[in-house]
GROMACS .gro file of C-alpha atoms in nm:
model
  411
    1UNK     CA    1   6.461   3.528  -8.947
    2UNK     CA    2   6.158   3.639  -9.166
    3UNK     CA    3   5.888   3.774  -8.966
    4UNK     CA    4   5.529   3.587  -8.977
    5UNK     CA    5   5.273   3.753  -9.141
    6UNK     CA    6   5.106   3.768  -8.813
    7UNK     CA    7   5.410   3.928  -8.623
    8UNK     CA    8   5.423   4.190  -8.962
    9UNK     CA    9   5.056   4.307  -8.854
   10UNK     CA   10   5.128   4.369  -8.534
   11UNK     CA   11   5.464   4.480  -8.599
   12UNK     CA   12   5.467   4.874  -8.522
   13UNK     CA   13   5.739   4.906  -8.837
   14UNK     CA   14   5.426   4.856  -9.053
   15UNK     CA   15   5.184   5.086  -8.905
   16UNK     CA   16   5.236   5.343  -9.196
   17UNK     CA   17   5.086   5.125  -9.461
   18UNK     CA   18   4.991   4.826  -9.342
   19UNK     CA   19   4.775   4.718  -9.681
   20UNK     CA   20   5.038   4.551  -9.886
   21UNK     CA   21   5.026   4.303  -9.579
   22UNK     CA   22   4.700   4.265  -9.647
   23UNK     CA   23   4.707   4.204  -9.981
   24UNK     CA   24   4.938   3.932  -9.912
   25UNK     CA   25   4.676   3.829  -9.670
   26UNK     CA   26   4.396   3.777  -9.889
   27UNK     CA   27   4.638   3.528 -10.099
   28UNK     CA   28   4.544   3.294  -9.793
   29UNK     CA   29   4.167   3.410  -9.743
   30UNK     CA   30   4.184   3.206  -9.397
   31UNK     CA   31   4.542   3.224  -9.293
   32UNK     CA   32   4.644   3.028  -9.044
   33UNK     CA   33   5.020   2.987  -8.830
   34UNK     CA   34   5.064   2.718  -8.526
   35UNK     CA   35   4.931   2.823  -8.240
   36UNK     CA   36   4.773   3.110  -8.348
   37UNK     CA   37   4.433   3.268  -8.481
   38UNK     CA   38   4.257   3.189  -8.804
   39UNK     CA   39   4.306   3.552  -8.993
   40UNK     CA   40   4.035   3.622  -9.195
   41UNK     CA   41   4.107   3.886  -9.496
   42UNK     CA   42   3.845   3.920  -9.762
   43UNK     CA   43   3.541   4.090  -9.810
   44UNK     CA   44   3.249   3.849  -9.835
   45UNK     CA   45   3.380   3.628  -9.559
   46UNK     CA   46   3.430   3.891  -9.290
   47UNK     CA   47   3.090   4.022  -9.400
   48UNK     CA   48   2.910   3.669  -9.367
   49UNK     CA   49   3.109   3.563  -9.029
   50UNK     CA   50   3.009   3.905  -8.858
   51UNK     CA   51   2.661   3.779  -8.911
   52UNK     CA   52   2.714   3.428  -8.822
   53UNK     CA   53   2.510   3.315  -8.525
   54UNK     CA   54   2.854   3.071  -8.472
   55UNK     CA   55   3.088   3.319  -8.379
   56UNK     CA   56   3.119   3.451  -8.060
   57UNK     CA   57   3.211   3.768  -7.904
   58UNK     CA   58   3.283   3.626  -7.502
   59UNK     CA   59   3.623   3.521  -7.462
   60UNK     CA   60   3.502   3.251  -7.207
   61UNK     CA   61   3.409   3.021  -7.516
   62UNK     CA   62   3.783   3.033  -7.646
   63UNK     CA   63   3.970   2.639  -7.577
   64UNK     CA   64   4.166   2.674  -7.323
   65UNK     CA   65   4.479   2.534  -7.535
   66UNK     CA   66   4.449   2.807  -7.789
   67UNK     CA   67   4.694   3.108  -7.817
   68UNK     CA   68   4.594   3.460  -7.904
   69UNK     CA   69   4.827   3.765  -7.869
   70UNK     CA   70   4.602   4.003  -7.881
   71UNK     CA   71   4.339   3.799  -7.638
   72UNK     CA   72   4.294   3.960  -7.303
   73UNK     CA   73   4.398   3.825  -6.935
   74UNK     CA   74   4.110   3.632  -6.736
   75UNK     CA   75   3.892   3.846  -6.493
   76UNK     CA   76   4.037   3.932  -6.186
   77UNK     CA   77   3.922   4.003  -5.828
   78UNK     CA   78   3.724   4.336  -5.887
   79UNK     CA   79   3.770   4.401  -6.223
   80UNK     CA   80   3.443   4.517  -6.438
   81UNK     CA   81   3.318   4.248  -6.635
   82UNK     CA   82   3.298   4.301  -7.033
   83UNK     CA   83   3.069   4.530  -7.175
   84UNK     CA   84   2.831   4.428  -7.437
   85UNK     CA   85   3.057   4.464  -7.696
   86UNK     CA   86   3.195   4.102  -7.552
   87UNK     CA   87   2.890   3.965  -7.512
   88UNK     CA   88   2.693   3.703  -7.723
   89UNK     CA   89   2.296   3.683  -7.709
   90UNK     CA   90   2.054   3.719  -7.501
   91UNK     CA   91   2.320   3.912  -7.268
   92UNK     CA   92   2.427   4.114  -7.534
   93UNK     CA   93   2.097   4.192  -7.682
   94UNK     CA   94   1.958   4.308  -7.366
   95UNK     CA   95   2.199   4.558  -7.234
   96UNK     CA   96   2.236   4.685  -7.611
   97UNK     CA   97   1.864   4.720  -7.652
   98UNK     CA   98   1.881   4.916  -7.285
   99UNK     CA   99   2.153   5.128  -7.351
  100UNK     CA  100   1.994   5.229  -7.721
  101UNK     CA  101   1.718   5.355  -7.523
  102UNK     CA  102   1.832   5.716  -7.458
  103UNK     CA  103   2.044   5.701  -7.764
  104UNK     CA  104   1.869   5.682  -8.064
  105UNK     CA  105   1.548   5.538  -8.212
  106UNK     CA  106   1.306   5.444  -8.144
  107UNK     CA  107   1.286   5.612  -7.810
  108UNK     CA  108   1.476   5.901  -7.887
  109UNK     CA  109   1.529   5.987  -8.172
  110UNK     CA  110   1.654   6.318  -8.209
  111UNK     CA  111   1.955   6.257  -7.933
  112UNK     CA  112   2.208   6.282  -8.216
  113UNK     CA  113   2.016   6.491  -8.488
  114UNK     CA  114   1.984   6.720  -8.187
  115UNK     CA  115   2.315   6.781  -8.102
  116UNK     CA  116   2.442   6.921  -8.419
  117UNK     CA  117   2.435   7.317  -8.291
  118UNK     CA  118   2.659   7.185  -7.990
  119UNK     CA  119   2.919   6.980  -8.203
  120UNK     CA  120   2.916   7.296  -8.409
  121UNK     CA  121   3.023   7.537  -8.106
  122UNK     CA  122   3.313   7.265  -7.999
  123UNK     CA  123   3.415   7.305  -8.316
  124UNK     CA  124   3.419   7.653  -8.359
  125UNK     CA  125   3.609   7.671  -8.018
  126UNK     CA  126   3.887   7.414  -8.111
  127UNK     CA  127   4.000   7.554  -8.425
  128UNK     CA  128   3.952   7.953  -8.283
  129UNK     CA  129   4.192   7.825  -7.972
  130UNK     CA  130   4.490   7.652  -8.211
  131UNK     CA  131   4.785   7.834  -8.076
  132UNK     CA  132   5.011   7.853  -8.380
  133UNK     CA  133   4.891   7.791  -8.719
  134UNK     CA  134   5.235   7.804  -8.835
  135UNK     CA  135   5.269   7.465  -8.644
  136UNK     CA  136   5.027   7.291  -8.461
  137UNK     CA  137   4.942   6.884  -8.402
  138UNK     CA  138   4.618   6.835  -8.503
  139UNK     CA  139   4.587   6.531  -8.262
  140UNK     CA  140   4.647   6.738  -7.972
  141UNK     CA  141   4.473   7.069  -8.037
  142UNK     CA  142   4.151   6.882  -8.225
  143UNK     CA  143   4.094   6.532  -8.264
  144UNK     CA  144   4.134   6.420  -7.943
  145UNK     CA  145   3.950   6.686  -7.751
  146UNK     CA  146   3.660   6.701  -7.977
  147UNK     CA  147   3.482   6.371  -7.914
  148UNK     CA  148   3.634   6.324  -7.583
  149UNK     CA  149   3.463   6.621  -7.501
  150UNK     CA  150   3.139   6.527  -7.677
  151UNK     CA  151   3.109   6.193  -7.523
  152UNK     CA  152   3.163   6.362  -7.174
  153UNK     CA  153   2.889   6.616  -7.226
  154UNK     CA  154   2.636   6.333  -7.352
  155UNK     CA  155   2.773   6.106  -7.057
  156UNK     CA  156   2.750   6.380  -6.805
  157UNK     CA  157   3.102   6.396  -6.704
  158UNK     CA  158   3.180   6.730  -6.585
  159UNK     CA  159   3.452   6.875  -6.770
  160UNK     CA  160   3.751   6.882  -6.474
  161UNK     CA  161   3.758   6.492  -6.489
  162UNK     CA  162   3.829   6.484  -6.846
  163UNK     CA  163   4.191   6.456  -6.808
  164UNK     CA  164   4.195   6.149  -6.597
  165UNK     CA  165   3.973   6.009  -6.792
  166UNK     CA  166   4.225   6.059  -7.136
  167UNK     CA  167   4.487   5.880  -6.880
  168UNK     CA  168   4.231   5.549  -6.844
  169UNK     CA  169   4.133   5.576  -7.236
  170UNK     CA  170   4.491   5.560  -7.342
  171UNK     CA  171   4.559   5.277  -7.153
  172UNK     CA  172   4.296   5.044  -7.237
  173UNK     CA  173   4.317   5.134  -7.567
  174UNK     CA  174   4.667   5.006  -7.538
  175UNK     CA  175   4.563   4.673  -7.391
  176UNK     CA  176   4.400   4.532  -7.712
  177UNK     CA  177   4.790   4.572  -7.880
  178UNK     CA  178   5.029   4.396  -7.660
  179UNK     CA  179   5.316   4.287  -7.825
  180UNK     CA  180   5.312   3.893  -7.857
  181UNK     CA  181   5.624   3.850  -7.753
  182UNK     CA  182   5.642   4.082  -7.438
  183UNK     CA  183   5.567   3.932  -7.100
  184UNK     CA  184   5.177   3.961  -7.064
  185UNK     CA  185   5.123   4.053  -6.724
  186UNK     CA  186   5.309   4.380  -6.811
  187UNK     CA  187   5.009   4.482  -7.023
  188UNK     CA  188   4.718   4.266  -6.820
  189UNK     CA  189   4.796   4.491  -6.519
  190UNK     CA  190   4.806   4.821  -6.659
  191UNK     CA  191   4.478   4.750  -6.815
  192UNK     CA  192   4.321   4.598  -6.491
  193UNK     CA  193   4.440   4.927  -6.319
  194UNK     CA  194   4.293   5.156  -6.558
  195UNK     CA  195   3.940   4.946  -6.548
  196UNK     CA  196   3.986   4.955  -6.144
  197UNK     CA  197   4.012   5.349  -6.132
  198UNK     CA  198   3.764   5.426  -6.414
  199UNK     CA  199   3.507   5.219  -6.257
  200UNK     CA  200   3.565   5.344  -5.874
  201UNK     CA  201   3.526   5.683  -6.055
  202UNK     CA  202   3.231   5.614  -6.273
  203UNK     CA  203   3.046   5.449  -5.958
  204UNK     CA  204   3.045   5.756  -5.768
  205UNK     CA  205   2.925   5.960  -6.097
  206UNK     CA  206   2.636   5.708  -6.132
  207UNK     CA  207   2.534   5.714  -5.754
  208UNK     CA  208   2.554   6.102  -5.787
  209UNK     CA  209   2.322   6.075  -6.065
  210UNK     CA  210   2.058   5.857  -5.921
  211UNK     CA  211   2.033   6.070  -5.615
  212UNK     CA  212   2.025   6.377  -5.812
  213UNK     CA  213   1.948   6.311  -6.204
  214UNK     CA  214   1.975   6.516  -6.540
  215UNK     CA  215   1.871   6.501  -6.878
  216UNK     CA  216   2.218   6.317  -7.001
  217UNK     CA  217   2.259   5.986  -7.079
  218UNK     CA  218   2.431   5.833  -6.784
  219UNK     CA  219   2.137   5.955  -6.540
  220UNK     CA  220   1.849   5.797  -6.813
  221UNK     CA  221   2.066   5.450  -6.742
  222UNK     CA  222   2.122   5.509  -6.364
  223UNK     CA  223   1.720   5.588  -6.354
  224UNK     CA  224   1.597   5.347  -6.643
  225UNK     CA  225   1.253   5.125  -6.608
  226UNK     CA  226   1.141   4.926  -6.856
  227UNK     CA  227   1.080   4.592  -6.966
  228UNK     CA  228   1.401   4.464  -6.959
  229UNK     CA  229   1.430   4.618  -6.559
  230UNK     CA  230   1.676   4.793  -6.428
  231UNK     CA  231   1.998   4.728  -6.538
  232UNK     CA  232   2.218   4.570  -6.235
  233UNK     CA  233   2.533   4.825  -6.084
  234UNK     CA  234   2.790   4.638  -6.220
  235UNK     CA  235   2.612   4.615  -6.578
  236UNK     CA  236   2.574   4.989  -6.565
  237UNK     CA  237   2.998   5.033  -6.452
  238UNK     CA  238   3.093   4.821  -6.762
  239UNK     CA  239   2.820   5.018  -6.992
  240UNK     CA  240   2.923   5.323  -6.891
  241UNK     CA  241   3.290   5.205  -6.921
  242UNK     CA  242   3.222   5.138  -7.271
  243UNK     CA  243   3.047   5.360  -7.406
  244UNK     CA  244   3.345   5.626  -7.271
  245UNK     CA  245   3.630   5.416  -7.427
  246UNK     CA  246   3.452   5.322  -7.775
  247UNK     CA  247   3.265   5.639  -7.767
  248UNK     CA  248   3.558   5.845  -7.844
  249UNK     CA  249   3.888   5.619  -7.944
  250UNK     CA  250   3.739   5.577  -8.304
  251UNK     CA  251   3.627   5.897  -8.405
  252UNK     CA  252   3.967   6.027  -8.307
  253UNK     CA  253   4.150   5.799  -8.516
  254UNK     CA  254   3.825   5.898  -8.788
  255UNK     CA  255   3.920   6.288  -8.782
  256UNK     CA  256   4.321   6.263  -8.789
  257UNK     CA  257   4.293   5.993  -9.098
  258UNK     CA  258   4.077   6.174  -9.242
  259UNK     CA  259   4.264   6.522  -9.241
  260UNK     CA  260   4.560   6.345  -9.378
  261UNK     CA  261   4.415   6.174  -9.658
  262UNK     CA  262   4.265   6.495  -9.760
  263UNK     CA  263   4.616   6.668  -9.717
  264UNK     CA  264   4.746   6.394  -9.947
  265UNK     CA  265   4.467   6.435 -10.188
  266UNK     CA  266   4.457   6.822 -10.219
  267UNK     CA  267   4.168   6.852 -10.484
  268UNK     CA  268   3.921   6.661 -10.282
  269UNK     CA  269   4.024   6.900  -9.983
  270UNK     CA  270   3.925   7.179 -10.222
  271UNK     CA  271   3.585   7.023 -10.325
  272UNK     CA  272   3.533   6.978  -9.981
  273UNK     CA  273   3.600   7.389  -9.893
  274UNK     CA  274   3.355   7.464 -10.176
  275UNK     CA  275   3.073   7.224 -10.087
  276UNK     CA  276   3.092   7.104  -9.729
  277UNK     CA  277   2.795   6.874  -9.793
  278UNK     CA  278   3.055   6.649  -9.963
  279UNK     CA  279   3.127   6.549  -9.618
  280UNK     CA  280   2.908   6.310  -9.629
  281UNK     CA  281   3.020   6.064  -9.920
  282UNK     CA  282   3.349   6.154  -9.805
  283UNK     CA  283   3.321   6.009  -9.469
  284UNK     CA  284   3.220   5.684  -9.572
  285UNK     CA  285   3.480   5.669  -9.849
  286UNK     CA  286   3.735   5.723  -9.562
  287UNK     CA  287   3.562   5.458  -9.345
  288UNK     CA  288   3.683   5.176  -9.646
  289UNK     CA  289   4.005   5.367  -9.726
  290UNK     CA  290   4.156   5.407  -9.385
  291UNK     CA  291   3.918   5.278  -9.148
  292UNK     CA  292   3.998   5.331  -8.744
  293UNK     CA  293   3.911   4.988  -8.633
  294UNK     CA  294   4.163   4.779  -8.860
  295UNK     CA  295   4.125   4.454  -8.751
  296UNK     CA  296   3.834   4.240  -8.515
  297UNK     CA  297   4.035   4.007  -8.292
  298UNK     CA  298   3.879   3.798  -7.976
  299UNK     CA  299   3.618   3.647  -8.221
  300UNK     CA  300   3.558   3.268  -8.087
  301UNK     CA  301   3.417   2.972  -8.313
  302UNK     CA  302   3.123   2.828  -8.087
  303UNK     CA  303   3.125   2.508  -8.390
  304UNK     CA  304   3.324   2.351  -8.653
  305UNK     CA  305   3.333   2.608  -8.973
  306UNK     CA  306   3.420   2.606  -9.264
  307UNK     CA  307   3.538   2.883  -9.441
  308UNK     CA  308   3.684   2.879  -9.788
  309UNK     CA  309   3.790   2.484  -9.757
  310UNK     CA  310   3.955   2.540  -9.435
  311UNK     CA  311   3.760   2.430  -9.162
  312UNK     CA  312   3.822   2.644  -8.836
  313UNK     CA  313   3.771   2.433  -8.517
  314UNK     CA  314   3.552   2.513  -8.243
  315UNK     CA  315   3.707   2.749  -7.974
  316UNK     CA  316   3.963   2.898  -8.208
  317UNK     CA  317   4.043   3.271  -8.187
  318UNK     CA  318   3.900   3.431  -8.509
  319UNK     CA  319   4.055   3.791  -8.647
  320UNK     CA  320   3.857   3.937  -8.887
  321UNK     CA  321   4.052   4.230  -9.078
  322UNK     CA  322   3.780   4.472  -9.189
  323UNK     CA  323   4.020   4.714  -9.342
  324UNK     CA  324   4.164   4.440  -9.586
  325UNK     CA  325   3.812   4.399  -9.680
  326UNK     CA  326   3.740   4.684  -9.763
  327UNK     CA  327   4.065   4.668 -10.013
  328UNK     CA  328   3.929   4.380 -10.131
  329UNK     CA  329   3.967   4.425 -10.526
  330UNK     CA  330   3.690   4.104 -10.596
  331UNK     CA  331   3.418   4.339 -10.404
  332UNK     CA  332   3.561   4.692 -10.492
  333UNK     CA  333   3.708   4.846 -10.833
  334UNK     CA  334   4.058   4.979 -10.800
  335UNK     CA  335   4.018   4.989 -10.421
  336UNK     CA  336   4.327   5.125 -10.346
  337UNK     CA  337   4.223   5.468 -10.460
  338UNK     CA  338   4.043   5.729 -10.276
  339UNK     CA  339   3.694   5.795 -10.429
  340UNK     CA  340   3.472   5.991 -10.274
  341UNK     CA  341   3.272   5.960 -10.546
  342UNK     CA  342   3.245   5.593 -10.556
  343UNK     CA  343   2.854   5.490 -10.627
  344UNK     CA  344   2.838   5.232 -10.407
  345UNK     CA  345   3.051   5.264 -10.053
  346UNK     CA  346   2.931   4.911  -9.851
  347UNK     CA  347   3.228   4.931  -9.595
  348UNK     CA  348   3.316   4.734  -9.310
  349UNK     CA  349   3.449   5.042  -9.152
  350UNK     CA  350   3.220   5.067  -8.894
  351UNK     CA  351   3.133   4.681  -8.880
  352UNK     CA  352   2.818   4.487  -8.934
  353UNK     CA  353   2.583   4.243  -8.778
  354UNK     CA  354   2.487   4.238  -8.413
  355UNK     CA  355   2.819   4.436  -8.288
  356UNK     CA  356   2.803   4.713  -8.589
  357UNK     CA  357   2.898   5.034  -8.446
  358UNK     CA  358   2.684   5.144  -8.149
  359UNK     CA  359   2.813   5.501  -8.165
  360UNK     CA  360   2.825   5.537  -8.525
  361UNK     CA  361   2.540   5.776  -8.641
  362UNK     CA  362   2.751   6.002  -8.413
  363UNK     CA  363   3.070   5.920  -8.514
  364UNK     CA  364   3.001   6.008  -8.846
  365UNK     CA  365   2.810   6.329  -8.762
  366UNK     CA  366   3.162   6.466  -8.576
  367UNK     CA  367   3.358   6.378  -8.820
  368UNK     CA  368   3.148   6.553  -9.105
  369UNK     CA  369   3.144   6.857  -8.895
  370UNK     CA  370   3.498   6.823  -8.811
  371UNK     CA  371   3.620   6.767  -9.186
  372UNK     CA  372   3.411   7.004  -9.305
  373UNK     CA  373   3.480   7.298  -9.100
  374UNK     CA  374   3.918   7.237  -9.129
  375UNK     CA  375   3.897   7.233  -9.490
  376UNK     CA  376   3.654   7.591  -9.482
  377UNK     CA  377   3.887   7.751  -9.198
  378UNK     CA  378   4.248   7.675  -9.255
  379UNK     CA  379   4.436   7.865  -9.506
  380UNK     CA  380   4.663   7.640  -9.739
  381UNK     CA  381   4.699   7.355  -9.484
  382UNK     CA  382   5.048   7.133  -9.557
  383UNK     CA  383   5.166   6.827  -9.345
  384UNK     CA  384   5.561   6.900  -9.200
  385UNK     CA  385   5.549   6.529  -9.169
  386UNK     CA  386   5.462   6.227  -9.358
  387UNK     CA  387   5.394   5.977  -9.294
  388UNK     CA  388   5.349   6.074  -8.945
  389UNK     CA  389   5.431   5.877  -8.600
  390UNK     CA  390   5.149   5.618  -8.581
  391UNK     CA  391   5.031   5.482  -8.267
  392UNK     CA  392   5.133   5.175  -8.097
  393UNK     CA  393   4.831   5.028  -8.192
  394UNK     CA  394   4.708   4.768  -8.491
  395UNK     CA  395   4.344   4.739  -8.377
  396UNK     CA  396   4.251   5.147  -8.281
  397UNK     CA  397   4.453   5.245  -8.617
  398UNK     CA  398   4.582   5.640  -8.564
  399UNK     CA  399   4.866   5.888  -8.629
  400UNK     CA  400   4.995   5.970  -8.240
  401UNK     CA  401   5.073   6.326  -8.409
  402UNK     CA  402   4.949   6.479  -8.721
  403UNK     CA  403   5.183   6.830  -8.722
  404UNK     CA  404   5.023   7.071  -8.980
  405UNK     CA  405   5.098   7.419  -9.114
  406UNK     CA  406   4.906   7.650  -9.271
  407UNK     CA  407   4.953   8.043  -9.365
  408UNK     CA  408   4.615   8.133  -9.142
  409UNK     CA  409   4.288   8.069  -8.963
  410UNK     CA  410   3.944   8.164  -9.181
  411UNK     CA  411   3.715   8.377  -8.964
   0.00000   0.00000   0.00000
């Protein structure tokens, strides 16, 4: 039987190249099969829904006789509750406004900007400490362990817990893939484990810091005052929660798609040796190419929409697929190419609207640092595989592996 163009998203076949399925999408701007969500696949739609005041983030406002495969299993005794990211306003605004507070602007403003000479000895550490360049995966040696370790260090999680923290990341990563015809509570209760452990563990950290607080960011929350008060423990579990999980899952995927395009596109690798400050343009060229958030699911209509001539009732799952947006050839020219000199790069990669990117002045500060510094350092890179094993994963779009060689390491 011919698979649904639904099942073909989320089928792990298609991970490799998942954009002629969008193309086929965007054929049926608001696609639709029984029983399932309304899929979403050009640009100026997802664009104007992000911003819509009439879609909603908290899975509470989905009908009750609607069917999602990627939505999540009701909250269970002792779970965290959602973090802000699945939140609508004024919930959402207030933790988001809190937790911006020892962030980024306006209170502080040179938390990222400031961290540049630290990203720049993780860095320098990661590549010096590959073990063979003859072989090496650059998952395992480098893009995982560079923002997980950044994230920790601007968290304040000492270094021995990283490992079990990888453990809880992985698995709620997992959770927003299940396959839609598996048995959910296989999934459901992995996830609920993972949330269970990361949270006993993160309450400890946070009652560690209040007694006895630093200058990183998990103390300024445990110890915040301000006009929007404290926040409450449980607010602060699923913060910090989040801001572990999201702070590091996308900039992973970000580095390893971004070293293999530039393996696949050799002269742009060789620009980028020459002039790292092409980094820049070439980060946000990667964020519409291969973005590492494909797809939005667990969007909720709170009203009757219309959308192209279809109208989308109220309490039906929404999927919004940002990276067949931003392959969208009515909003970009020949947008299957990879440009880093495009002249105008207005991507969806990182989102938009209220729930754009928290972490993303970061995010693309890593990754600059971390493209930038491969291409100057390793000596005639090649890929020994491609296209490499992906993850099991259509939302948090990654290769599991990237295995490289090259003929040396640059002092």
């Amino acid at each position: 039987m011919t698979q649904s163009l639904l099942h073909r998203i989320l089928d792990y076949a298609n991970r490799a190249d998942p954009y002629p399925i969008y193309e086929e999408l965007r054929r049926t701007p608001v696609h639709h099969e029984a029983g399932g969500p309304y899929v979403i696949s050009t640009y100026y739609e997802i664009r104007s829904l992000l911003h819509d005041p009439r879609i909603s983030s908290d899975a509470r406002n989905l009908a009750s006789n609607t069917a999602d495969p990627l939505a999540e299993p009701g909250p269970e005794e002792g779970a965290l509750p959602p973090g802000f990211l699945k939140l609508d306003p004024p919930e959402h605004d207030r933790l988001r406004r809190m937790t911006n507070r020892p962030f980024g602007p306006p209170h502080s403003p040179h938390r990222v900007d400031g961290m540049r000479p630290e990203l720049h000895d993780i860095v320098t550490g990661l590549i010096d400490g590959i073990g063979d360049p003859g072989r090496f995966d650059l998952v395992e040696e480098f893009s995982y362990p560079f923002p997980v370790t950044v994230i920790c260090r601007l968290l304040g999680v000492p270094r021995e817990d990283e490992p079990r923290f990888h453990v809880w990341a992985d698995t709620l990563a997992a959770s927003l893939d299940p396959d839609p015809d598996a048995d959910a509570a296989g999934p459901g209760k992995g996830a609920h484990d993972a949330r269970m452990e990361l949270g006993m563990y993160l309450a400890g950290l946070i009652e560690e810091r209040r007694k006895n607080p630093g200058e990183d960011m998990l103390s300024r929350l445990a110890t915040a005052k301000g006009g929007d008060g404290p926040m409450s423990t449980m607010e602060l579990l699923s913060t910090a929660a989040l801001l572990l999980i999201a702070g590091h899952e996308t900039t992973v995927n970000l580095i390893t798609n971004g070293m293999l395009t530039l393996l696949r596109h050799p002269d742009v690798l060789r620009r980028l040796r020459e002039d790292p400050r092409l980094a820049v343009p070439i980060v946000e060229e990667l964020l519409r190419f291969e973005p590492p958030v494909q797809l939005v699911p667990q969007r909720t209509t709170l009203a009757d929409i219309e959308v192209r001539g279809v109208t989308i009732p109220k309490g039906a799952p929404l999927w919004l697929v940002l990276a067949s947006g931003n392959r969208d050839p009515q909003r970009f020219e020949d947008p299957d190419r990879f440009d880093p000199d495009r002249p105008d790069i207005q991507h969806l990669g990182l989102g938009s609207g209220i729930h754009s990117c928290f972490g993303a002045p970061l995010a693309r500060l890593e990754t600059q640092f971390a493209l930038a510094e491969l291409a100057r350092r390793l000596e005639n890179p090649r890929l020994l595989q491609d296209p490499p094993p992906y993850r099991q994963n259509a939302v948090l779009r990654g290769p599991r592996q990237l295995h490289i060689t090259c003929d040396g390491i640059r002092a």
